[in-house]
Short mmCIF file of C-alpha atoms and ligand atoms in Angstrom, two decimals:
data_model
loop_
_atom_site.label_atom_id
_atom_site.label_comp_id
_atom_site.label_asym_id
_atom_site.label_seq_id
_atom_site.Cartn_x
_atom_site.Cartn_y
_atom_site.Cartn_z
CA MET A 1349 -25.59 22.78 -12.63
CA THR A 1350 -28.40 21.43 -14.00
CA ASP A 1351 -31.41 19.48 -12.05
CA SER A 1352 -32.77 17.81 -15.48
CA ASN A 1353 -32.76 14.13 -15.67
CA LYS A 1354 -29.96 14.40 -18.21
CA SER A 1355 -26.16 15.61 -17.82
CA SER A 1356 -25.54 18.30 -19.55
CA HIS A 1357 -22.46 17.16 -21.05
CA GLY A 1358 -24.95 14.95 -23.60
CA GLU A 1359 -25.40 10.57 -23.10
CA TRP A 1360 -23.95 8.02 -24.35
CA SER A 1361 -26.13 7.15 -27.47
CA SER A 1362 -26.56 3.51 -26.25
CA ARG A 1363 -25.53 0.33 -23.87
CA MET A 1364 -23.15 0.21 -26.49
CA ALA A 1365 -21.63 3.05 -26.51
CA PHE A 1366 -21.55 3.10 -22.63
CA ILE A 1367 -19.49 -0.17 -22.51
CA LEU A 1368 -16.86 0.87 -25.53
CA ALA A 1369 -16.44 4.29 -23.47
CA ALA A 1370 -15.82 2.40 -20.41
CA THR A 1371 -13.98 -0.36 -22.21
CA GLY A 1372 -12.12 2.73 -23.59
CA SER A 1373 -11.26 4.14 -20.19
CA ALA A 1374 -10.41 0.69 -18.68
CA VAL A 1375 -7.96 -0.80 -21.36
CA GLY A 1376 -5.14 1.61 -22.04
CA LEU A 1377 -1.46 1.54 -20.81
CA GLY A 1378 -2.52 -0.09 -17.49
CA ASN A 1379 -3.11 -3.12 -20.05
CA ILE A 1380 -0.25 -3.34 -22.25
CA TRP A 1381 2.48 -1.48 -20.33
CA LYS A 1382 2.10 -1.66 -16.69
CA PHE A 1383 0.46 -5.00 -16.31
CA PRO A 1384 3.65 -7.07 -18.07
CA TYR A 1385 6.20 -5.05 -15.96
CA ILE A 1386 4.80 -5.30 -12.67
CA THR A 1387 3.98 -9.35 -13.05
CA GLY A 1388 7.43 -9.37 -14.06
CA GLU A 1389 8.54 -7.37 -10.87
CA ASN A 1390 6.48 -9.50 -8.77
CA GLY A 1391 7.16 -13.26 -9.65
CA GLY A 1392 4.55 -14.01 -12.09
CA GLY A 1393 1.59 -16.58 -11.75
CA ALA A 1394 1.05 -15.98 -7.73
CA PHE A 1395 0.90 -12.30 -8.52
CA VAL A 1396 -1.48 -12.66 -11.43
CA ILE A 1397 -4.00 -14.56 -9.57
CA VAL A 1398 -4.13 -12.38 -6.82
CA TYR A 1399 -4.84 -9.54 -9.42
CA LEU A 1400 -7.56 -11.60 -10.70
CA MET A 1401 -9.09 -12.19 -7.46
CA CYS A 1402 -8.67 -8.26 -6.86
CA VAL A 1403 -10.82 -7.61 -10.07
CA LEU A 1404 -13.55 -10.04 -9.20
CA LEU A 1405 -14.04 -9.24 -5.46
CA ILE A 1406 -12.84 -5.83 -5.19
CA GLY A 1407 -12.94 -4.24 -8.74
CA ILE A 1408 -16.15 -5.37 -10.15
CA PRO A 1409 -18.92 -4.78 -6.96
CA ILE A 1410 -16.54 -1.26 -6.56
CA MET A 1411 -17.21 -0.70 -10.55
CA ILE A 1412 -21.08 -1.28 -9.89
CA ALA A 1413 -21.08 1.19 -7.49
CA GLU A 1414 -19.10 3.67 -8.79
CA THR A 1415 -21.01 3.85 -12.11
CA MET A 1416 -24.63 3.47 -9.99
CA ILE A 1417 -23.51 6.42 -8.12
CA GLY A 1418 -22.62 8.65 -11.07
CA ARG A 1419 -25.39 8.09 -13.14
CA ARG A 1420 -27.95 9.16 -9.84
CA GLY A 1421 -25.55 12.12 -9.37
CA LYS A 1422 -25.70 13.05 -12.91
CA ARG A 1423 -22.68 15.59 -12.25
CA ASN A 1424 -19.12 15.85 -12.08
CA PRO A 1425 -17.52 13.66 -9.54
CA ILE A 1426 -17.57 16.58 -6.28
CA ASP A 1427 -21.19 17.08 -6.92
CA THR A 1428 -22.53 14.15 -7.07
CA MET A 1429 -21.28 13.21 -4.15
CA THR A 1430 -22.41 16.48 -2.58
CA VAL A 1431 -26.02 16.05 -3.81
CA LEU A 1432 -26.40 12.31 -2.79
CA ALA A 1433 -24.63 12.53 0.47
CA LYS A 1434 -27.76 15.55 1.13
CA GLU A 1435 -30.22 12.98 -0.66
CA SER A 1436 -29.03 10.32 1.83
CA GLY A 1437 -29.16 12.92 4.62
CA ALA A 1438 -25.00 11.84 5.13
CA ASP A 1439 -22.15 14.50 5.99
CA PRO A 1440 -21.77 16.79 3.29
CA ASN A 1441 -17.83 15.95 3.80
CA TRP A 1442 -18.59 13.14 1.12
CA HIS A 1443 -17.82 15.65 -1.33
CA TYR A 1444 -14.13 15.20 -0.53
CA LEU A 1445 -13.98 12.33 -2.16
CA GLY A 1446 -14.66 13.86 -5.58
CA TRP A 1447 -11.68 16.28 -4.63
CA LEU A 1448 -9.53 13.30 -3.91
CA GLY A 1449 -10.51 11.61 -7.66
CA VAL A 1450 -10.21 15.02 -9.18
CA ILE A 1451 -6.20 15.58 -7.84
CA ALA A 1452 -5.56 11.49 -8.68
CA GLY A 1453 -6.56 12.16 -12.18
CA PHE A 1454 -4.11 15.13 -12.74
CA LEU A 1455 -1.53 13.09 -11.18
CA ILE A 1456 -2.09 10.01 -13.06
CA LEU A 1457 -1.92 11.69 -16.24
CA SER A 1458 0.79 13.30 -15.50
CA TYR A 1459 2.94 10.36 -15.83
CA TYR A 1460 0.67 8.43 -18.25
CA SER A 1461 1.04 11.09 -20.99
CA VAL A 1462 5.13 10.64 -20.58
CA ILE A 1463 4.67 6.98 -21.27
CA ALA A 1464 1.98 7.43 -24.14
CA GLY A 1465 5.02 9.81 -25.58
CA TRP A 1466 7.11 7.23 -25.47
CA GLY A 1467 4.59 5.17 -27.49
CA LEU A 1468 4.59 7.87 -30.09
CA SER A 1469 7.90 8.01 -30.29
CA TYR A 1470 7.92 4.09 -30.75
CA VAL A 1471 5.57 4.38 -33.95
CA LEU A 1472 8.25 7.26 -35.61
CA ASN A 1473 11.32 4.46 -34.64
CA VAL A 1474 9.60 1.61 -36.05
CA PHE A 1475 8.48 3.70 -39.41
CA THR A 1476 12.56 4.78 -39.81
CA GLY A 1477 13.31 1.10 -39.19
CA SER A 1478 15.34 1.03 -36.16
CA PHE A 1479 14.23 -1.95 -35.45
CA SER A 1480 14.56 -4.65 -38.56
CA GLY A 1481 16.47 -7.30 -37.80
CA ALA A 1482 16.98 -6.22 -34.03
CA ASP A 1483 18.00 -8.17 -31.15
CA GLY A 1484 17.79 -7.63 -27.27
CA GLU A 1485 20.88 -5.69 -26.89
CA LYS A 1486 20.10 -3.21 -29.93
CA VAL A 1487 16.60 -2.85 -28.67
CA GLN A 1488 17.93 -2.12 -25.31
CA THR A 1489 20.67 0.62 -25.95
CA LEU A 1490 17.83 2.48 -28.09
CA PHE A 1491 15.54 2.51 -25.07
CA ASN A 1492 18.35 3.77 -22.63
CA ASP A 1493 19.16 6.59 -25.10
CA PHE A 1494 15.80 7.57 -25.05
CA MET A 1495 15.37 7.23 -21.53
CA ALA A 1496 18.75 9.58 -21.33
CA SER A 1497 17.13 12.43 -23.47
CA PRO A 1498 14.56 14.67 -21.22
CA LEU A 1499 13.97 17.16 -24.70
CA GLN A 1500 12.82 13.93 -26.74
CA GLN A 1501 10.38 12.95 -23.78
CA LEU A 1502 9.47 16.40 -23.49
CA PHE A 1503 8.47 16.96 -26.93
CA TRP A 1504 6.19 13.33 -27.33
CA HIS A 1505 4.79 14.34 -23.91
CA THR A 1506 3.73 17.96 -25.38
CA VAL A 1507 2.17 16.15 -28.46
CA PHE A 1508 0.38 13.48 -26.60
CA MET A 1509 -1.39 16.49 -23.99
CA VAL A 1510 -2.37 18.70 -26.50
CA VAL A 1511 -3.94 15.95 -28.76
CA THR A 1512 -5.82 14.72 -25.41
CA MET A 1513 -7.05 18.14 -24.37
CA GLY A 1514 -8.08 18.98 -28.19
CA VAL A 1515 -10.17 15.93 -28.12
CA VAL A 1516 -11.45 16.77 -24.45
CA ALA A 1517 -12.28 20.43 -25.28
CA ARG A 1518 -14.70 18.91 -27.92
CA GLY A 1519 -16.88 16.36 -25.53
CA VAL A 1520 -16.61 13.81 -24.18
CA THR A 1521 -19.33 11.71 -25.50
CA GLU A 1522 -19.23 12.31 -29.50
CA GLY A 1523 -15.67 11.84 -30.91
CA LEU A 1524 -15.30 8.71 -28.41
CA GLU A 1525 -17.70 7.12 -28.98
CA ARG A 1526 -16.78 6.70 -32.64
CA ALA A 1527 -13.15 6.26 -31.79
CA VAL A 1528 -13.75 3.77 -29.62
CA GLN A 1529 -15.48 1.29 -31.80
CA TRP A 1530 -12.91 0.52 -34.30
CA LEU A 1531 -10.15 1.02 -31.58
CA MET A 1532 -10.56 -1.83 -29.42
CA PRO A 1533 -11.58 -4.54 -32.06
CA ALA A 1534 -8.18 -3.64 -33.87
CA LEU A 1535 -6.05 -3.28 -30.85
CA PHE A 1536 -7.43 -6.71 -29.95
CA PHE A 1537 -6.48 -8.37 -33.43
CA LEU A 1538 -3.24 -7.07 -32.92
CA LEU A 1539 -2.37 -8.92 -29.72
CA LEU A 1540 -3.29 -11.76 -30.96
CA ILE A 1541 -1.02 -11.36 -33.86
CA LEU A 1542 1.35 -10.78 -31.28
CA VAL A 1543 0.45 -14.04 -29.43
CA ALA A 1544 0.92 -15.68 -32.61
CA TYR A 1545 4.50 -14.70 -32.70
CA ALA A 1546 4.76 -15.81 -29.41
CA MET A 1547 3.82 -18.93 -29.97
CA SER A 1548 6.39 -19.56 -33.04
CA THR A 1549 9.33 -18.86 -29.86
CA ASP A 1550 11.27 -21.62 -28.28
CA SER A 1551 10.53 -20.26 -24.95
CA TYR A 1552 6.56 -19.77 -25.97
CA PHE A 1553 5.84 -22.19 -22.79
CA LYS A 1554 8.57 -21.07 -20.35
CA GLY A 1555 6.59 -17.49 -21.06
CA LEU A 1556 3.19 -18.91 -20.05
CA ASN A 1557 4.43 -21.05 -17.21
CA PHE A 1558 6.10 -17.64 -15.83
CA LEU A 1559 2.43 -16.20 -16.27
CA PHE A 1560 0.29 -18.77 -15.05
CA ASN A 1561 2.07 -21.07 -12.62
CA ALA A 1562 1.63 -19.69 -9.19
CA ASP A 1563 4.30 -20.22 -6.68
CA PHE A 1564 3.09 -18.39 -3.53
CA SER A 1565 6.31 -17.85 -1.77
CA LYS A 1566 7.45 -14.91 -4.24
CA ILE A 1567 4.02 -12.73 -2.82
CA THR A 1568 4.95 -10.30 -0.06
CA GLY A 1569 2.04 -7.73 1.65
CA GLN A 1570 3.53 -5.08 -0.99
CA SER A 1571 3.02 -7.50 -4.18
CA VAL A 1572 -0.54 -8.24 -2.93
CA LEU A 1573 -0.97 -3.93 -2.23
CA THR A 1574 0.44 -3.66 -5.97
CA ALA A 1575 -2.24 -5.99 -7.34
CA MET A 1576 -4.67 -4.62 -5.98
CA GLY A 1577 -3.69 -1.37 -6.39
CA HIS A 1578 -3.56 -2.56 -10.10
CA ALA A 1579 -6.94 -3.80 -10.16
CA PHE A 1580 -8.10 -0.49 -9.41
CA PHE A 1581 -6.24 0.99 -11.90
CA THR A 1582 -6.66 -0.65 -14.68
CA LEU A 1583 -10.38 -0.34 -13.94
CA SER A 1584 -9.65 3.03 -14.33
CA LEU A 1585 -11.66 2.78 -10.36
CA GLY A 1586 -11.95 5.00 -7.47
CA MET A 1587 -11.11 8.54 -8.90
CA GLY A 1588 -14.38 9.34 -10.20
CA ALA A 1589 -13.61 8.47 -14.14
CA ILE A 1590 -16.28 5.77 -14.04
CA MET A 1591 -18.53 7.68 -11.74
CA VAL A 1592 -18.62 10.66 -14.47
CA TYR A 1593 -19.06 7.95 -17.38
CA GLY A 1594 -21.89 6.81 -15.40
CA ALA A 1595 -23.40 10.15 -15.23
CA TYR A 1596 -23.46 10.20 -19.10
CA LEU A 1597 -25.46 6.61 -18.85
CA PRO A 1598 -29.26 6.21 -20.03
CA LYS A 1599 -31.40 5.44 -17.06
CA ASP A 1600 -32.70 1.86 -18.48
CA ILE A 1601 -29.27 0.57 -19.14
CA SER A 1602 -28.31 -2.11 -16.83
CA ILE A 1603 -25.41 -1.34 -14.99
CA ALA A 1604 -24.11 -4.69 -13.73
CA ARG A 1605 -24.11 -6.60 -16.89
CA THR A 1606 -22.37 -3.68 -18.54
CA THR A 1607 -19.93 -3.88 -16.03
CA VAL A 1608 -19.17 -7.52 -16.10
CA ILE A 1609 -18.63 -6.86 -20.20
CA VAL A 1610 -16.05 -4.07 -19.60
CA ALA A 1611 -14.02 -5.88 -16.98
CA GLY A 1612 -13.92 -9.46 -18.88
CA ALA A 1613 -12.79 -7.39 -21.75
CA ASP A 1614 -10.45 -5.37 -19.85
CA THR A 1615 -8.77 -8.56 -18.36
CA LEU A 1616 -8.54 -10.17 -21.40
CA VAL A 1617 -6.69 -7.31 -23.03
CA ALA A 1618 -4.16 -7.40 -19.77
CA LEU A 1619 -3.54 -11.56 -20.09
CA LEU A 1620 -2.93 -11.66 -23.96
CA ALA A 1621 -0.49 -8.83 -23.68
CA GLY A 1622 1.30 -10.94 -20.94
CA ILE A 1623 1.11 -13.94 -23.02
CA ALA A 1624 2.74 -12.05 -25.84
CA ILE A 1625 5.29 -10.71 -24.00
CA PHE A 1626 6.99 -12.97 -21.34
CA PRO A 1627 7.93 -15.88 -24.20
CA ILE A 1628 9.92 -12.80 -25.77
CA VAL A 1629 11.54 -11.81 -22.54
CA PHE A 1630 12.91 -15.17 -22.30
CA GLU A 1631 13.79 -16.13 -25.82
CA ASN A 1632 16.15 -13.00 -25.74
CA ASN A 1633 17.39 -13.75 -22.00
CA LEU A 1634 15.66 -10.39 -21.08
CA GLN A 1635 15.17 -9.46 -17.54
CA PRO A 1636 11.04 -10.24 -16.83
CA GLY A 1637 11.62 -7.40 -13.64
CA SER A 1638 13.36 -4.60 -15.91
CA GLY A 1639 10.64 -2.40 -14.85
CA PRO A 1640 8.96 0.09 -16.79
CA GLY A 1641 10.45 0.01 -20.40
CA LEU A 1642 9.57 -3.90 -20.59
CA ILE A 1643 7.11 -3.64 -23.78
CA PHE A 1644 9.60 -1.14 -25.13
CA GLN A 1645 12.47 -3.67 -24.81
CA THR A 1646 10.50 -6.80 -25.77
CA LEU A 1647 8.26 -5.91 -28.56
CA PRO A 1648 10.23 -4.01 -31.28
CA ILE A 1649 12.65 -7.17 -31.08
CA ALA A 1650 8.76 -9.34 -32.18
CA PHE A 1651 8.50 -6.57 -34.62
CA GLY A 1652 12.03 -6.58 -36.31
CA ASN A 1653 11.95 -10.25 -36.86
CA MET A 1654 8.46 -11.07 -38.04
CA THR A 1655 6.90 -11.07 -41.58
CA GLY A 1656 5.05 -8.04 -42.12
CA GLY A 1657 6.70 -6.66 -38.49
CA TRP A 1658 7.23 -2.86 -40.08
CA PHE A 1659 3.32 -2.90 -41.04
CA PHE A 1660 2.21 -4.27 -37.78
CA GLY A 1661 4.60 -2.83 -35.46
CA ILE A 1662 3.28 0.76 -36.71
CA LEU A 1663 -0.17 -0.27 -36.07
CA PHE A 1664 0.76 -1.88 -33.04
CA PHE A 1665 2.34 1.61 -31.39
CA VAL A 1666 -0.38 3.85 -32.94
CA LEU A 1667 -3.03 1.74 -31.25
CA LEU A 1668 -1.56 1.73 -28.10
CA VAL A 1669 -1.46 5.41 -28.12
CA PHE A 1670 -5.09 5.34 -28.84
CA ALA A 1671 -5.82 3.25 -26.00
CA ALA A 1672 -3.81 5.45 -24.00
CA LEU A 1673 -5.90 8.39 -25.48
CA SER A 1674 -9.34 7.01 -24.61
CA SER A 1675 -8.21 6.50 -20.78
CA SER A 1676 -6.82 9.60 -20.59
CA ILE A 1677 -9.51 11.71 -21.60
CA SER A 1678 -11.59 9.81 -18.40
CA LEU A 1679 -8.64 10.90 -16.44
CA ILE A 1680 -8.81 14.30 -16.83
CA GLU A 1681 -12.79 14.60 -17.51
CA PRO A 1682 -13.85 15.04 -14.04
CA ALA A 1683 -11.66 17.79 -13.77
CA VAL A 1684 -13.05 19.46 -16.88
CA ALA A 1685 -16.46 18.76 -15.64
CA TRP A 1686 -16.53 20.52 -12.28
CA LEU A 1687 -14.52 23.43 -13.85
CA VAL A 1688 -17.12 23.94 -16.48
CA GLU A 1689 -20.32 23.52 -14.24
CA THR A 1690 -19.03 25.39 -11.29
CA ARG A 1691 -16.48 27.37 -12.21
CA ASN A 1692 -18.45 28.65 -15.34
CA MET A 1693 -15.62 27.97 -17.66
CA THR A 1694 -16.23 27.10 -21.30
CA ARG A 1695 -14.78 23.77 -22.13
CA GLN A 1696 -12.07 24.80 -24.50
CA ARG A 1697 -10.44 27.26 -21.62
CA ALA A 1698 -11.25 24.47 -18.87
CA CYS A 1699 -8.90 22.22 -20.96
CA VAL A 1700 -6.30 24.56 -21.18
CA TRP A 1701 -5.94 25.14 -17.51
CA ALA A 1702 -6.44 21.37 -16.58
CA GLY A 1703 -3.96 20.53 -19.63
CA ALA A 1704 -1.11 22.95 -18.65
CA VAL A 1705 -1.26 21.31 -14.83
CA THR A 1706 -0.98 18.21 -16.32
CA TRP A 1707 1.93 18.76 -18.78
CA LEU A 1708 3.91 20.77 -15.87
CA LEU A 1709 3.77 17.64 -13.45
CA GLY A 1710 4.82 15.29 -16.41
CA LEU A 1711 8.24 17.40 -16.20
CA GLY A 1712 8.59 15.14 -12.96
CA THR A 1713 8.22 11.92 -14.52
CA ILE A 1714 10.55 12.48 -17.62
CA PHE A 1715 13.08 13.84 -15.38
CA SER A 1716 12.98 10.81 -13.04
CA PHE A 1717 14.65 8.90 -16.00
CA ASN A 1718 17.33 10.98 -16.53
CA ILE A 1719 18.61 14.65 -14.63
CA TRP A 1720 16.72 13.87 -11.58
CA SER A 1721 17.10 9.69 -11.52
CA GLU A 1722 19.14 10.09 -8.12
CA PHE A 1723 16.40 12.43 -6.58
CA LYS A 1724 14.39 10.20 -4.42
CA ILE A 1725 11.71 10.51 -1.88
CA PHE A 1726 11.05 7.89 0.59
CA ASP A 1727 13.43 5.70 -1.76
CA ARG A 1728 11.30 6.56 -5.02
CA THR A 1729 11.89 8.54 -8.29
CA ILE A 1730 9.06 10.96 -8.44
CA PHE A 1731 7.50 8.79 -11.27
CA GLU A 1732 7.75 6.08 -8.77
CA LEU A 1733 6.37 7.96 -6.11
CA LEU A 1734 3.40 9.29 -8.25
CA ASP A 1735 2.97 5.61 -9.43
CA TYR A 1736 2.64 4.29 -5.79
CA LEU A 1737 0.68 7.15 -4.23
CA THR A 1738 -1.91 7.28 -7.13
CA ALA A 1739 -2.31 3.41 -7.74
CA ASN A 1740 -1.65 1.99 -4.39
CA LEU A 1741 -2.86 4.31 -2.28
CA MET A 1742 -5.34 7.29 -3.77
CA LEU A 1743 -7.31 4.64 -5.97
CA PRO A 1744 -7.72 1.73 -3.29
CA ILE A 1745 -8.82 4.66 -0.63
CA GLY A 1746 -11.07 6.28 -3.21
CA GLY A 1747 -12.28 3.06 -3.91
CA PHE A 1748 -13.10 1.86 -0.05
CA CYS A 1749 -15.02 5.09 0.32
CA ILE A 1750 -17.54 4.74 -2.59
CA ALA A 1751 -17.61 0.72 -1.55
CA ILE A 1752 -18.94 2.30 2.16
CA PHE A 1753 -20.42 4.82 0.62
CA ALA A 1754 -22.67 2.63 -1.59
CA GLY A 1755 -22.95 0.24 0.59
CA TRP A 1756 -23.86 1.93 3.99
CA VAL A 1757 -24.61 5.69 3.44
CA MET A 1758 -26.76 5.50 0.26
CA LYS A 1759 -30.93 4.40 0.97
CA GLN A 1760 -30.77 0.65 -0.47
CA GLU A 1761 -34.17 1.35 -2.17
CA HIS A 1762 -32.23 4.34 -4.04
CA CYS A 1763 -29.42 1.21 -5.08
CA LYS A 1764 -32.40 -0.96 -5.71
CA LYS A 1765 -33.90 1.76 -8.41
CA GLU A 1766 -30.54 2.39 -10.04
CA LEU A 1767 -29.41 -1.16 -10.55
CA HIS A 1768 -32.86 -2.51 -11.13
CA LEU A 1769 -31.47 -6.06 -11.62
CA THR A 1770 -34.03 -8.64 -12.48
CA ASN A 1771 -33.02 -11.55 -10.04
CA PRO A 1772 -33.40 -9.78 -6.48
CA GLN A 1773 -30.63 -12.34 -5.33
CA HIS A 1774 -28.15 -10.39 -7.48
CA PHE A 1775 -28.48 -7.65 -5.94
CA GLU A 1776 -27.95 -9.10 -2.41
CA VAL A 1777 -24.91 -10.58 -3.63
CA TRP A 1778 -23.43 -7.27 -4.90
CA ARG A 1779 -24.85 -5.45 -1.45
CA PHE A 1780 -22.81 -8.40 0.46
CA LEU A 1781 -19.57 -7.82 -1.70
CA VAL A 1782 -19.83 -3.95 -1.11
CA CYS A 1783 -20.95 -3.71 2.54
CA TYR A 1784 -18.26 -6.43 3.56
CA VAL A 1785 -16.03 -8.28 1.25
CA SER A 1786 -14.55 -5.05 -0.91
CA PRO A 1787 -13.87 -2.81 2.28
CA ALA A 1788 -12.54 -5.65 3.98
CA ALA A 1789 -10.14 -6.59 1.75
CA VAL A 1790 -8.88 -3.30 0.95
CA PHE A 1791 -8.75 -2.67 5.03
CA LEU A 1792 -6.74 -5.93 5.41
CA VAL A 1793 -4.46 -4.98 2.81
CA PHE A 1794 -3.31 -1.81 3.74
CA LEU A 1795 -3.19 -3.42 7.53
CA ASN A 1796 -0.86 -5.62 6.25
CA VAL A 1797 1.25 -3.16 4.45
CA VAL A 1798 1.60 -1.03 7.48
CA GLY A 1799 2.88 -4.24 9.37
CA VAL A 1800 -0.29 -4.07 11.90
CA ILE A 1801 -1.05 -7.87 10.40
N1 LIG B 2719 -7.49 2.26 -17.01
C1 LIG B 2719 -6.64 3.26 -17.48
C2 LIG B 2719 -5.00 1.99 -17.57
O1 LIG B 2719 -5.43 0.86 -17.71
C3 LIG B 2719 -5.70 3.78 -16.70
C4 LIG B 2719 -6.69 4.77 -15.77
C5 LIG B 2719 -6.94 4.73 -14.36
C6 LIG B 2719 -7.79 5.37 -16.50
C7 LIG B 2719 -7.70 5.77 -13.93
C8 LIG B 2719 -8.81 6.13 -16.26
C9 LIG B 2719 -9.06 6.46 -14.43
O2 LIG B 2719 -4.27 2.21 -18.75
#
């Protein structure tokens, strides 16, 4: 552990570098793979509005809090919580919040890597021309065959894990800054091309209507929980990823402004993905609620039928995998930072351990789609259970605690100093949100789901 002014893992070289890295963490499979399929499963427009409200009232205030805690602690999340609890004269048990995050990171990455592996396999599929001229049925058959094969998925999951841990082993601040710099604009550009394709279909307005026309009768307590959980998931909140990135953030940079930029970019990417996907869904008589396979059953139709589709298809899936990679790195960084700082491991060794555990856990997700598809706990497959446990429970609980810690436990003057907002009213607004609005909202959603209200 170091007591100097800087994190022992290095620092971001500029404000832009942090924005890029945090956006790299936030923008990932959550935006392009998960957001469309959960929107489809939860009936569209009303769900999207609840999700946007959650980003605004819960996500952004907590993201500011988490970054601030990270920068003040300058260590892995577990030790950061210990040090800041001590500084504030609070109970040392706050460090369990760090543990909750580290465990959530492992669990999320275990299935995240499997899905990123699907993306890798689709790069090859497009490359070999499997989708050229394809219709809905062909694309669906291809996807179902792939799901039925544990071996193929295992192969791609392994490739993805090895690459992720290879990058993490080399240290997060260097390679990542450079990679994300071109990755994000390229991904954005490709999404615009897909939106243009979606506009050329007859079902464009039907898709838009589904995405933005709110019918609140479709909303249930569970779907509000899913929307809120997704706000945490997509902004990488509640598990220490943003905290650990905040730890590498130089003192003079404005946390609030950078946070708003990152959250805005993240939301924009998700909405663009939705606008691109739903018209294709309706145009080809596919089901919006068809689950985790949604983008893998829709976008290949676009690539198989548009001019330049082969090239754009390869590029898209490559970018998707890179976006997943920049998120995966942040999922495992809290654990690796902890192993290095307190277990005296080299980064390389820490990566081998963390990677091996995650890889093994990933088998549960792979088998959920084939040989263990009938094996259910609480009526959910292993993949569904991991997803529910992390996104809908662990992240919101983590985020709730972060809000309480920043709002009620940390000394106000410390928060003020870290955030150094030029307008004092902004500080009051943030404090009000983080003290009352965000925790109360999370709490009410939980109460509603367990049936108390
Ligand atoms: N935000 C990432 C995504 O949307 C996933 C993630 C969750 C990354 C939690 C880090 C921490 O894909």
